Amino acid sequence: MDSQRLDRDSILRDLRTHCFGRSLVILDESSSTNDVAASTAEDGAPHGAVVIAETQRAGRGRLGRAWYSPRGGIWMSILIRPKRALSFSDSLPLVGALGLAKTLGLNWRVRAAVRWPNDVVVDGRKIAGVLVESKSKGNELIYATLGIGINANVDTSKIEPIRDSSTSLLTILGTPINREQLIVATLLDVEAIYESIQASGESAALECLGDLDWSRGKLVNVRTVDRDFVGVFDSYESLGRARIRTASGLERVETSALVSVDYKSDQMKRPQANKR
Ligand code: BT5
């Protein structure tokens, strides 16, 4: 485990982003960094402002699920003030997951993949999750908080409820990583994807997702606000909408309508050999 505190100066020194992380708050402890990011948004924080906590007392996932956030991980939220319409926030979970999966592959040679709708996995085990929350007024999205939780220098095998379904960089690499470098690289990759979508739409991100996709061909049980069915994950129609092949044809599922997604072969209990 690393007992080191994050070095804010080193992050700011190495940051190569346009906006993400330029305004940076690092807390020793927080309830949830998404809440802190939302409150800084209310106080006028700029697009790209980042809040990171060494540990979260009440880290959360989608639909109020608990997110374990021990020291040694990276628990951070990016404030997004989109120029585009409300539906844009639907694509944000995959923007975060895709950016991180790319970073882990390129810089740490970890074979990370994106699992619909908001996970980064290595050999089917969850190494990171993304939670997007937003505030809107009528049809206008005022801001969104893009929360990313990364199991960096933590040993999740000691956290009983997620022992078999999760992993961490520490477990995979066998040694602690430099968390400042991972934060810098993740912010750069997530921002690049975000900006490419804002500038020219989703096609480049969807192509990149094709290379880093874990879900295609997997049997999945999908529950939305009005439907419940089993099918095989087929493809992404857009970053915010997936196609699931069922006995009665293709079902299109909006991320925003999801209640739960259960992959039939989700629990991987075999030993890991994840390095490239
Ligand atoms: C997520 O939700 O995966 C979104 C996680 C987002 C966490 C970040 S940290 C910064 C920001 N502040 C917050 O409060 N949240 C964000 P979901 O898909 O609903 O997955 C939740 C499920 O993942 C739980 O029910 C557990 O089964 C599992 N889980 C919890 N903690 C985990 C961890 N550290 N690693 C792997 N799996 C975990």
Coordinates of C-alpha atoms in Angstrom, one line a residue, residues 8-261:
R8 CA -0.4 18.4 -6.0
D9 CA 2.6 20.4 -7.3
S10 CA 3.9 17.4 -9.1
I11 CA 0.5 16.8 -10.8
L12 CA 0.2 20.5 -11.8
R13 CA 3.8 20.5 -13.1
D14 CA 3.3 17.5 -15.4
L15 CA -0.3 18.3 -16.5
R16 CA -0.6 18.7 -20.3
T17 CA -4.4 19.2 -20.6
H18 CA -6.2 22.3 -21.8
C19 CA -8.7 22.5 -18.9
F20 CA -9.0 19.2 -17.0
G21 CA -7.2 19.5 -13.6
R22 CA -6.0 23.1 -14.1
S23 CA -8.2 23.9 -11.1
L24 CA -7.3 21.2 -8.7
V25 CA -8.4 20.4 -5.1
I26 CA -6.9 17.5 -3.2
L27 CA -8.6 16.5 0.0
D28 CA -7.5 14.1 2.6
E29 CA -11.0 12.8 3.1
S30 CA -14.4 13.5 1.5
S31 CA -17.9 12.1 1.7
S32 CA -17.9 11.8 -2.1
T33 CA -15.8 13.8 -4.5
N34 CA -18.8 14.1 -6.8
D35 CA -20.6 16.0 -4.0
V36 CA -17.6 18.3 -3.5
A37 CA -17.3 18.9 -7.3
A38 CA -21.0 19.7 -7.4
S39 CA -20.7 22.2 -4.6
T40 CA -17.7 23.9 -6.3
A41 CA -19.8 24.0 -9.5
E42 CA -22.4 25.9 -7.5
D43 CA -19.7 28.3 -6.4
G44 CA -18.7 28.9 -10.1
A45 CA -15.8 26.5 -10.5
P46 CA -14.7 26.3 -14.2
H47 CA -15.1 23.6 -16.7
G48 CA -12.5 20.9 -16.0
A49 CA -12.1 21.6 -12.3
V50 CA -11.0 18.4 -10.5
V51 CA -11.6 17.3 -6.9
I52 CA -9.6 14.3 -5.6
A53 CA -9.8 12.7 -2.2
E54 CA -7.3 10.3 -0.6
T55 CA -10.3 8.4 0.8
Q56 CA -14.1 8.7 0.6
R57 CA -16.4 8.1 3.6
A58 CA -19.5 7.6 1.4
G59 CA -18.2 6.9 -2.1
R60 CA -21.0 5.8 -4.3
G61 CA -21.7 4.0 -7.6
R62 CA -24.8 4.1 -9.7
L63 CA -28.2 4.0 -8.0
G64 CA -26.7 4.6 -4.6
R65 CA -24.6 1.5 -4.5
A66 CA -21.5 1.7 -2.2
W67 CA -18.1 2.4 -3.7
Y68 CA -15.2 1.3 -1.5
S69 CA -12.6 4.0 -1.5
P70 CA -9.7 3.1 0.8
R71 CA -6.4 5.1 0.9
G72 CA -4.1 4.3 -2.0
G73 CA -6.8 4.5 -4.7
I74 CA -7.6 7.4 -6.9
W75 CA -11.0 8.9 -6.3
M76 CA -11.6 11.9 -8.4
S77 CA -14.3 14.0 -10.0
I78 CA -14.1 16.2 -13.1
L79 CA -16.5 19.1 -13.5
I80 CA -18.0 19.2 -17.0
R81 CA -19.8 22.3 -18.3
P82 CA -20.9 21.0 -21.7
K83 CA -21.6 23.3 -24.7
R84 CA -24.0 20.8 -26.2
A85 CA -27.5 19.6 -25.4
L86 CA -28.7 17.5 -22.5
S87 CA -28.3 14.1 -24.1
F88 CA -24.6 14.7 -24.2
S89 CA -24.3 13.6 -20.6
D90 CA -25.4 10.1 -21.6
S91 CA -22.0 9.6 -23.3
L92 CA -19.9 10.8 -20.4
P93 CA -19.6 7.5 -18.5
L94 CA -18.0 5.9 -21.5
V95 CA -15.8 8.9 -22.2
G96 CA -14.3 8.4 -18.7
A97 CA -14.0 4.6 -18.9
L98 CA -12.6 4.7 -22.4
G99 CA -10.0 7.4 -21.5
L100 CA -8.8 5.4 -18.5
A101 CA -8.7 2.1 -20.4
K102 CA -6.6 3.7 -23.0
T103 CA -4.2 5.2 -20.4
L104 CA -3.8 1.9 -18.6
G105 CA -2.9 0.1 -21.8
L106 CA -0.6 2.7 -23.3
N107 CA 1.3 3.8 -20.2
W108 CA 1.1 0.8 -17.8
R109 CA 0.7 -2.1 -20.4
V110 CA -2.3 -3.4 -18.5
R111 CA -4.9 -5.0 -20.8
A112 CA -7.8 -2.9 -19.6
A113 CA -11.1 -3.0 -21.4
V114 CA -14.4 -1.1 -21.2
R115 CA -17.4 -3.0 -19.9
W116 CA -20.7 -1.4 -20.7
P117 CA -22.1 0.8 -19.2
N118 CA -19.4 2.4 -16.9
D119 CA -16.7 -0.1 -15.9
V120 CA -13.0 -0.6 -16.7
V121 CA -12.1 -4.3 -16.3
V122 CA -9.0 -6.4 -16.5
D123 CA -9.7 -10.0 -17.3
G124 CA -13.3 -9.4 -16.3
R125 CA -12.5 -7.9 -12.9
K126 CA -13.4 -4.4 -12.2
I127 CA -10.4 -2.1 -11.7
A128 CA -12.3 1.2 -12.1
G129 CA -15.8 2.6 -12.2
V130 CA -17.3 5.8 -13.5
L131 CA -20.3 7.7 -12.0
V132 CA -21.8 10.7 -13.9
E133 CA -24.3 12.9 -12.1
S134 CA -25.7 16.1 -13.6
K135 CA -27.7 19.2 -12.9
S136 CA -30.1 20.5 -15.5
K137 CA -32.7 23.2 -15.9
G138 CA -35.4 22.4 -18.3
N139 CA -33.6 21.1 -21.4
E140 CA -30.3 22.7 -20.5
L141 CA -27.5 20.8 -18.8
I142 CA -25.9 23.2 -16.4
Y143 CA -23.1 20.9 -15.4
A144 CA -22.1 17.2 -14.8
T145 CA -19.7 15.6 -12.4
L146 CA -17.7 12.8 -14.0
G147 CA -16.5 10.7 -11.1
I148 CA -13.8 8.1 -11.7
G149 CA -12.7 5.6 -9.0
I150 CA -9.5 3.7 -9.8
N151 CA -8.1 0.8 -7.7
A152 CA -4.5 2.0 -7.9
N153 CA -2.4 1.1 -4.8
V154 CA -5.1 -0.8 -3.0
D155 CA -5.6 -4.5 -2.3
T156 CA -9.2 -5.2 -3.1
S157 CA -8.8 -8.9 -2.3
K158 CA -9.1 -7.8 1.4
I159 CA -12.6 -6.2 0.8
E160 CA -14.8 -9.2 1.1
P161 CA -17.9 -8.1 -0.9
I162 CA -15.7 -7.3 -4.0
R163 CA -12.9 -9.8 -3.5
D164 CA -13.8 -12.0 -6.5
S165 CA -15.1 -9.3 -8.8
S166 CA -12.4 -6.7 -8.5
T167 CA -8.7 -6.1 -9.1
S168 CA -6.2 -3.3 -8.7
L169 CA -3.1 -2.0 -10.3
L170 CA -1.1 -3.1 -7.2
T171 CA -2.4 -6.7 -7.6
I172 CA -1.7 -6.8 -11.4
L173 CA 1.7 -5.1 -11.4
G174 CA 2.9 -6.4 -8.0
T175 CA 4.2 -3.0 -7.0
P176 CA 2.7 0.4 -6.2
I177 CA 2.4 2.8 -9.1
N178 CA 3.0 6.5 -9.2
R179 CA -0.5 7.9 -8.6
E180 CA 0.4 11.4 -9.7
Q181 CA 1.4 10.1 -13.1
L182 CA -1.7 8.1 -13.5
I183 CA -3.9 11.1 -12.7
V184 CA -2.0 13.3 -15.2
A185 CA -2.2 10.6 -17.9
T186 CA -5.9 9.9 -17.2
L187 CA -6.9 13.5 -17.3
L188 CA -5.1 14.0 -20.6
D189 CA -6.8 11.0 -22.3
V190 CA -10.2 11.7 -20.9
E191 CA -10.0 15.3 -22.0
A192 CA -8.8 14.3 -25.5
I193 CA -11.8 12.1 -26.0
Y194 CA -14.2 14.6 -24.6
E195 CA -12.8 17.4 -26.8
S196 CA -12.9 15.2 -29.9
I197 CA -16.6 14.5 -29.3
Q198 CA -17.4 18.1 -28.8
A199 CA -15.5 19.1 -31.9
S200 CA -16.5 16.4 -34.3
G201 CA -18.9 13.9 -32.8
E202 CA -18.5 10.4 -31.5
S203 CA -17.2 8.4 -34.5
A204 CA -13.5 8.5 -33.4
A205 CA -14.4 7.5 -29.8
L206 CA -16.6 4.7 -31.0
E207 CA -13.8 3.3 -33.1
C208 CA -11.4 3.4 -30.2
L209 CA -14.1 1.7 -28.1
G210 CA -14.3 -1.1 -30.6
D211 CA -10.6 -1.9 -29.8
L212 CA -11.1 -1.7 -26.1
D213 CA -14.5 -3.2 -25.7
W214 CA -15.1 -6.1 -23.3
S215 CA -18.9 -6.5 -23.7
R216 CA -19.4 -7.6 -27.2
G217 CA -20.7 -11.2 -27.4
K218 CA -21.4 -11.4 -23.7
L219 CA -24.6 -12.7 -22.3
V220 CA -26.2 -10.0 -20.3
N221 CA -29.3 -9.5 -18.2
V222 CA -30.6 -6.0 -18.6
R223 CA -33.1 -4.1 -16.4
T224 CA -34.3 -0.7 -17.5
V225 CA -37.0 1.5 -16.0
D226 CA -39.6 -0.4 -18.1
R227 CA -38.1 -3.6 -19.4
D228 CA -36.2 -6.7 -18.1
F229 CA -34.6 -9.1 -20.6
V230 CA -31.7 -11.3 -21.4
G231 CA -29.6 -10.9 -24.5
V232 CA -26.2 -10.8 -26.1
F233 CA -24.4 -7.5 -26.1
D234 CA -24.1 -6.6 -29.8
S235 CA -22.7 -3.1 -30.3
Y236 CA -22.8 0.6 -29.5
E237 CA -25.2 2.7 -31.5
S238 CA -23.7 5.7 -29.8
L239 CA -21.7 6.1 -26.6
G240 CA -25.0 6.6 -24.7
R241 CA -27.0 3.8 -26.4
A242 CA -26.2 0.0 -26.7
R243 CA -27.8 -2.7 -28.9
I244 CA -28.6 -6.0 -27.3
R245 CA -29.5 -8.9 -29.4
T246 CA -32.5 -10.9 -28.0
A247 CA -34.7 -13.7 -29.2
S248 CA -37.1 -11.2 -30.6
G249 CA -34.6 -8.9 -32.3
L250 CA -32.3 -5.9 -31.4
E251 CA -33.2 -4.0 -28.3
R252 CA -31.8 -0.4 -28.0
V253 CA -30.9 0.6 -24.5
E254 CA -30.2 4.1 -23.3
T255 CA -27.6 4.3 -20.5
S256 CA -29.8 6.8 -18.7
A257 CA -32.7 4.3 -18.6
L258 CA -30.6 1.5 -17.0
V259 CA -31.4 0.1 -13.6
S260 CA -29.0 -2.8 -13.7
V261 CA -26.7 -4.9 -15.9

